[in-house]
Amino acid sequence: MPLLQNPFGIHERALTLRDMRNTILAANMANADTPNYKARDINFRDLMQGTANAEMMTATDRQHIQSSFGAAGGHLLYRMPNSPSLDGNTVEVDIEQNHFADNAMRIQATLTFLNSRIKGIKTALRGE
Amino acid sequence: MSFFDVLGISGSAMNAQMIRMNTISSNLANTGVAASSAEEAYKAKRPVFRTVYDNAVDSYRAGVTVERIDFNQKPNDRRFEPDNPLADENGYIYISNVNSIEEMVDMTIASRAYQGNVEAINTAKKLVLNTLRLGQ
């Protein structure tokens, strides 16, 4: 029964990625006034489809440093600023806030999907 | 669970912005304060921020810290006031080099940055609580 074998489907990975993007965007906003900080982001679609995994660093030797990135290893991109500032900082707070709000809304959507999955499974198990 | 990372990151930024607010209030408090020599005269302070990564390998958890506090190198204004008790042997006093307009603008930016980080924490908090309530 596929619903019980993989109850959360793609939403589990989506939530992990969304959560990571949430952290990245919060870090961008936190560093809005740090000289030479470059705004980062991930391409959610590529990571979700798994197409970005091609260049992922893998530890093939015991002495290699393990990347705790997991899902996004080496896939942090740099945002191109509309108007870079003189101190080398590329964070544009309004754009970051916009992305942050958008991302938070999508996390909320994922949580709603997960909730209805769980409710559906519960109902199925009870058989009422 | 990295929803909690947001709390640390935005918290570090709030802390840094608070230090910035403190230097701004010291500067504003010392606007126009006189001293007996150019060395003693008050020089406007400004914090310089630096990114801190919690782990060198994964560099997306980027908090902020105050690396150092810079002093404005603009020469202090000298004013001829021989009656002033602080005047040097030539009758000059030295005024702090704070530009209150710059400070006010900086204060607005700092308070907006602070608010933005509070907003991020609030959003993250809501998301964490909603995640914990999954399936209830």
PDB file of N, CA and C in Angstrom, chain B residues 64-99:
ATOM      1  N   VAL B  64      26.227  36.962  12.559  1.00  0.00           N
ATOM      2  CA  VAL B  64      26.986  38.213  12.516  1.00  0.00           C
ATOM      3  C   VAL B  64      27.612  38.466  13.875  1.00  0.00           C
ATOM      4  N   THR B  65      28.786  39.079  13.854  1.00  0.00           N
ATOM      5  CA  THR B  65      29.367  39.530  15.102  1.00  0.00           C
ATOM      6  C   THR B  65      30.011  40.891  14.848  1.00  0.00           C
ATOM      7  N   VAL B  66      30.268  41.627  15.917  1.00  0.00           N
ATOM      8  CA  VAL B  66      30.954  42.910  15.771  1.00  0.00           C
ATOM      9  C   VAL B  66      32.441  42.624  15.815  1.00  0.00           C
ATOM     10  N   GLU B  67      33.129  42.874  14.709  1.00  0.00           N
ATOM     11  CA  GLU B  67      34.552  42.549  14.645  1.00  0.00           C
ATOM     12  C   GLU B  67      35.374  43.560  15.432  1.00  0.00           C
ATOM     13  N   ARG B  68      35.111  44.813  15.223  1.00  0.00           N
ATOM     14  CA  ARG B  68      35.846  45.858  15.940  1.00  0.00           C
ATOM     15  C   ARG B  68      35.039  47.131  15.893  1.00  0.00           C
ATOM     16  N   ILE B  69      35.482  48.121  16.627  1.00  0.00           N
ATOM     17  CA  ILE B  69      34.802  49.419  16.595  1.00  0.00           C
ATOM     18  C   ILE B  69      35.776  50.433  16.030  1.00  0.00           C
ATOM     19  N   ASP B  70      35.408  51.016  14.916  1.00  0.00           N
ATOM     20  CA  ASP B  70      36.270  52.000  14.251  1.00  0.00           C
ATOM     21  C   ASP B  70      35.983  53.396  14.777  1.00  0.00           C
ATOM     22  N   PHE B  71      37.017  54.226  14.754  1.00  0.00           N
ATOM     23  CA  PHE B  71      36.825  55.625  15.119  1.00  0.00           C
ATOM     24  C   PHE B  71      36.878  56.469  13.867  1.00  0.00           C
ATOM     25  N   ASN B  72      35.999  57.433  13.801  1.00  0.00           N
ATOM     26  CA  ASN B  72      35.973  58.337  12.659  1.00  0.00           C
ATOM     27  C   ASN B  72      37.273  59.151  12.654  1.00  0.00           C
ATOM     28  N   GLN B  73      38.008  59.110  11.537  1.00  0.00           N
ATOM     29  CA  GLN B  73      39.327  59.747  11.487  1.00  0.00           C
ATOM     30  C   GLN B  73      39.264  61.217  11.082  1.00  0.00           C
ATOM     31  N   LYS B  74      38.055  61.702  10.863  1.00  0.00           N
ATOM     32  CA  LYS B  74      37.911  63.114  10.478  1.00  0.00           C
ATOM     33  C   LYS B  74      38.522  63.992  11.575  1.00  0.00           C
ATOM     34  N   PRO B  75      39.384  64.990  11.213  1.00  0.00           N
ATOM     35  CA  PRO B  75      40.001  65.806  12.262  1.00  0.00           C
ATOM     36  C   PRO B  75      38.955  66.579  13.057  1.00  0.00           C
ATOM     37  N   ASN B  76      39.186  66.685  14.375  1.00  0.00           N
ATOM     38  CA  ASN B  76      38.224  67.394  15.230  1.00  0.00           C
ATOM     39  C   ASN B  76      38.285  68.881  14.958  1.00  0.00           C
ATOM     40  N   ASP B  77      37.122  69.512  14.978  1.00  0.00           N
ATOM     41  CA  ASP B  77      37.068  70.960  14.783  1.00  0.00           C
ATOM     42  C   ASP B  77      37.743  71.672  15.965  1.00  0.00           C
ATOM     43  N   ARG B  78      38.431  72.770  15.643  1.00  0.00           N
ATOM     44  CA  ARG B  78      39.116  73.545  16.681  1.00  0.00           C
ATOM     45  C   ARG B  78      38.400  74.889  16.776  1.00  0.00           C
ATOM     46  N   ARG B  79      38.111  75.318  17.968  1.00  0.00           N
ATOM     47  CA  ARG B  79      37.403  76.598  18.100  1.00  0.00           C
ATOM     48  C   ARG B  79      38.163  77.495  19.077  1.00  0.00           C
ATOM     49  N   PHE B  80      38.220  78.788  18.760  1.00  0.00           N
ATOM     50  CA  PHE B  80      38.948  79.726  19.613  1.00  0.00           C
ATOM     51  C   PHE B  80      38.026  80.236  20.702  1.00  0.00           C
ATOM     52  N   GLU B  81      38.229  79.740  21.925  1.00  0.00           N
ATOM     53  CA  GLU B  81      37.397  80.150  23.062  1.00  0.00           C
ATOM     54  C   GLU B  81      38.292  80.309  24.277  1.00  0.00           C
ATOM     55  N   PRO B  82      39.047  81.411  24.349  1.00  0.00           N
ATOM     56  CA  PRO B  82      40.041  81.539  25.431  1.00  0.00           C
ATOM     57  C   PRO B  82      39.416  81.551  26.822  1.00  0.00           C
ATOM     58  N   ASP B  83      38.117  81.895  26.938  1.00  0.00           N
ATOM     59  CA  ASP B  83      37.483  81.950  28.260  1.00  0.00           C
ATOM     60  C   ASP B  83      37.073  80.578  28.759  1.00  0.00           C
ATOM     61  N   ASN B  84      37.010  79.617  27.844  1.00  0.00           N
ATOM     62  CA  ASN B  84      36.551  78.283  28.239  1.00  0.00           C
ATOM     63  C   ASN B  84      37.584  77.642  29.167  1.00  0.00           C
ATOM     64  N   PRO B  85      37.179  77.091  30.313  1.00  0.00           N
ATOM     65  CA  PRO B  85      38.158  76.464  31.222  1.00  0.00           C
ATOM     66  C   PRO B  85      38.915  75.303  30.577  1.00  0.00           C
ATOM     67  N   LEU B  86      38.360  74.719  29.507  1.00  0.00           N
ATOM     68  CA  LEU B  86      39.042  73.595  28.856  1.00  0.00           C
ATOM     69  C   LEU B  86      40.060  74.054  27.817  1.00  0.00           C
ATOM     70  N   ALA B  87      40.135  75.344  27.542  1.00  0.00           N
ATOM     71  CA  ALA B  87      40.979  75.828  26.448  1.00  0.00           C
ATOM     72  C   ALA B  87      42.446  75.505  26.698  1.00  0.00           C
ATOM     73  N   ASP B  88      43.195  75.191  25.620  1.00  0.00           N
ATOM     74  CA  ASP B  88      44.630  74.923  25.766  1.00  0.00           C
ATOM     75  C   ASP B  88      45.388  76.264  25.859  1.00  0.00           C
ATOM     76  N   GLU B  89      46.734  76.197  25.900  1.00  0.00           N
ATOM     77  CA  GLU B  89      47.504  77.427  26.156  1.00  0.00           C
ATOM     78  C   GLU B  89      47.305  78.475  25.062  1.00  0.00           C
ATOM     79  N   ASN B  90      46.904  78.025  23.845  1.00  0.00           N
ATOM     80  CA  ASN B  90      46.658  79.000  22.776  1.00  0.00           C
ATOM     81  C   ASN B  90      45.200  79.462  22.737  1.00  0.00           C
ATOM     82  N   GLY B  91      44.382  78.977  23.667  1.00  0.00           N
ATOM     83  CA  GLY B  91      42.993  79.432  23.731  1.00  0.00           C
ATOM     84  C   GLY B  91      42.027  78.641  22.869  1.00  0.00           C
ATOM     85  N   TYR B  92      42.441  77.433  22.419  1.00  0.00           N
ATOM     86  CA  TYR B  92      41.552  76.643  21.557  1.00  0.00           C
ATOM     87  C   TYR B  92      40.898  75.511  22.340  1.00  0.00           C
ATOM     88  N   ILE B  93      39.653  75.194  21.953  1.00  0.00           N
ATOM     89  CA  ILE B  93      39.049  73.951  22.431  1.00  0.00           C
ATOM     90  C   ILE B  93      38.778  73.060  21.211  1.00  0.00           C
ATOM     91  N   TYR B  94      38.686  71.762  21.457  1.00  0.00           N
ATOM     92  CA  TYR B  94      38.502  70.804  20.365  1.00  0.00           C
ATOM     93  C   TYR B  94      37.145  70.128  20.517  1.00  0.00           C
ATOM     94  N   ILE B  95      36.363  70.156  19.450  1.00  0.00           N
ATOM     95  CA  ILE B  95      34.979  69.679  19.500  1.00  0.00           C
ATOM     96  C   ILE B  95      34.917  68.255  18.946  1.00  0.00           C
ATOM     97  N   SER B  96      34.034  67.439  19.503  1.00  0.00           N
ATOM     98  CA  SER B  96      33.888  66.064  18.996  1.00  0.00           C
ATOM     99  C   SER B  96      33.474  66.100  17.519  1.00  0.00           C
ATOM    100  N   ASN B  97      33.893  65.066  16.784  1.00  0.00           N
ATOM    101  CA  ASN B  97      33.639  65.087  15.330  1.00  0.00           C
ATOM    102  C   ASN B  97      32.370  64.313  14.946  1.00  0.00           C
ATOM    103  N   VAL B  98      31.377  64.281  15.827  1.00  0.00           N
ATOM    104  CA  VAL B  98      30.130  63.567  15.530  1.00  0.00           C
ATOM    105  C   VAL B  98      29.279  64.401  14.585  1.00  0.00           C
ATOM    106  N   ASN B  99      28.781  63.743  13.542  1.00  0.00           N
ATOM    107  CA  ASN B  99      27.844  64.405  12.637  1.00  0.00           C
ATOM    108  C   ASN B  99      26.454  63.868  12.980  1.00  0.00           C
TER     109      ASN B  99
END
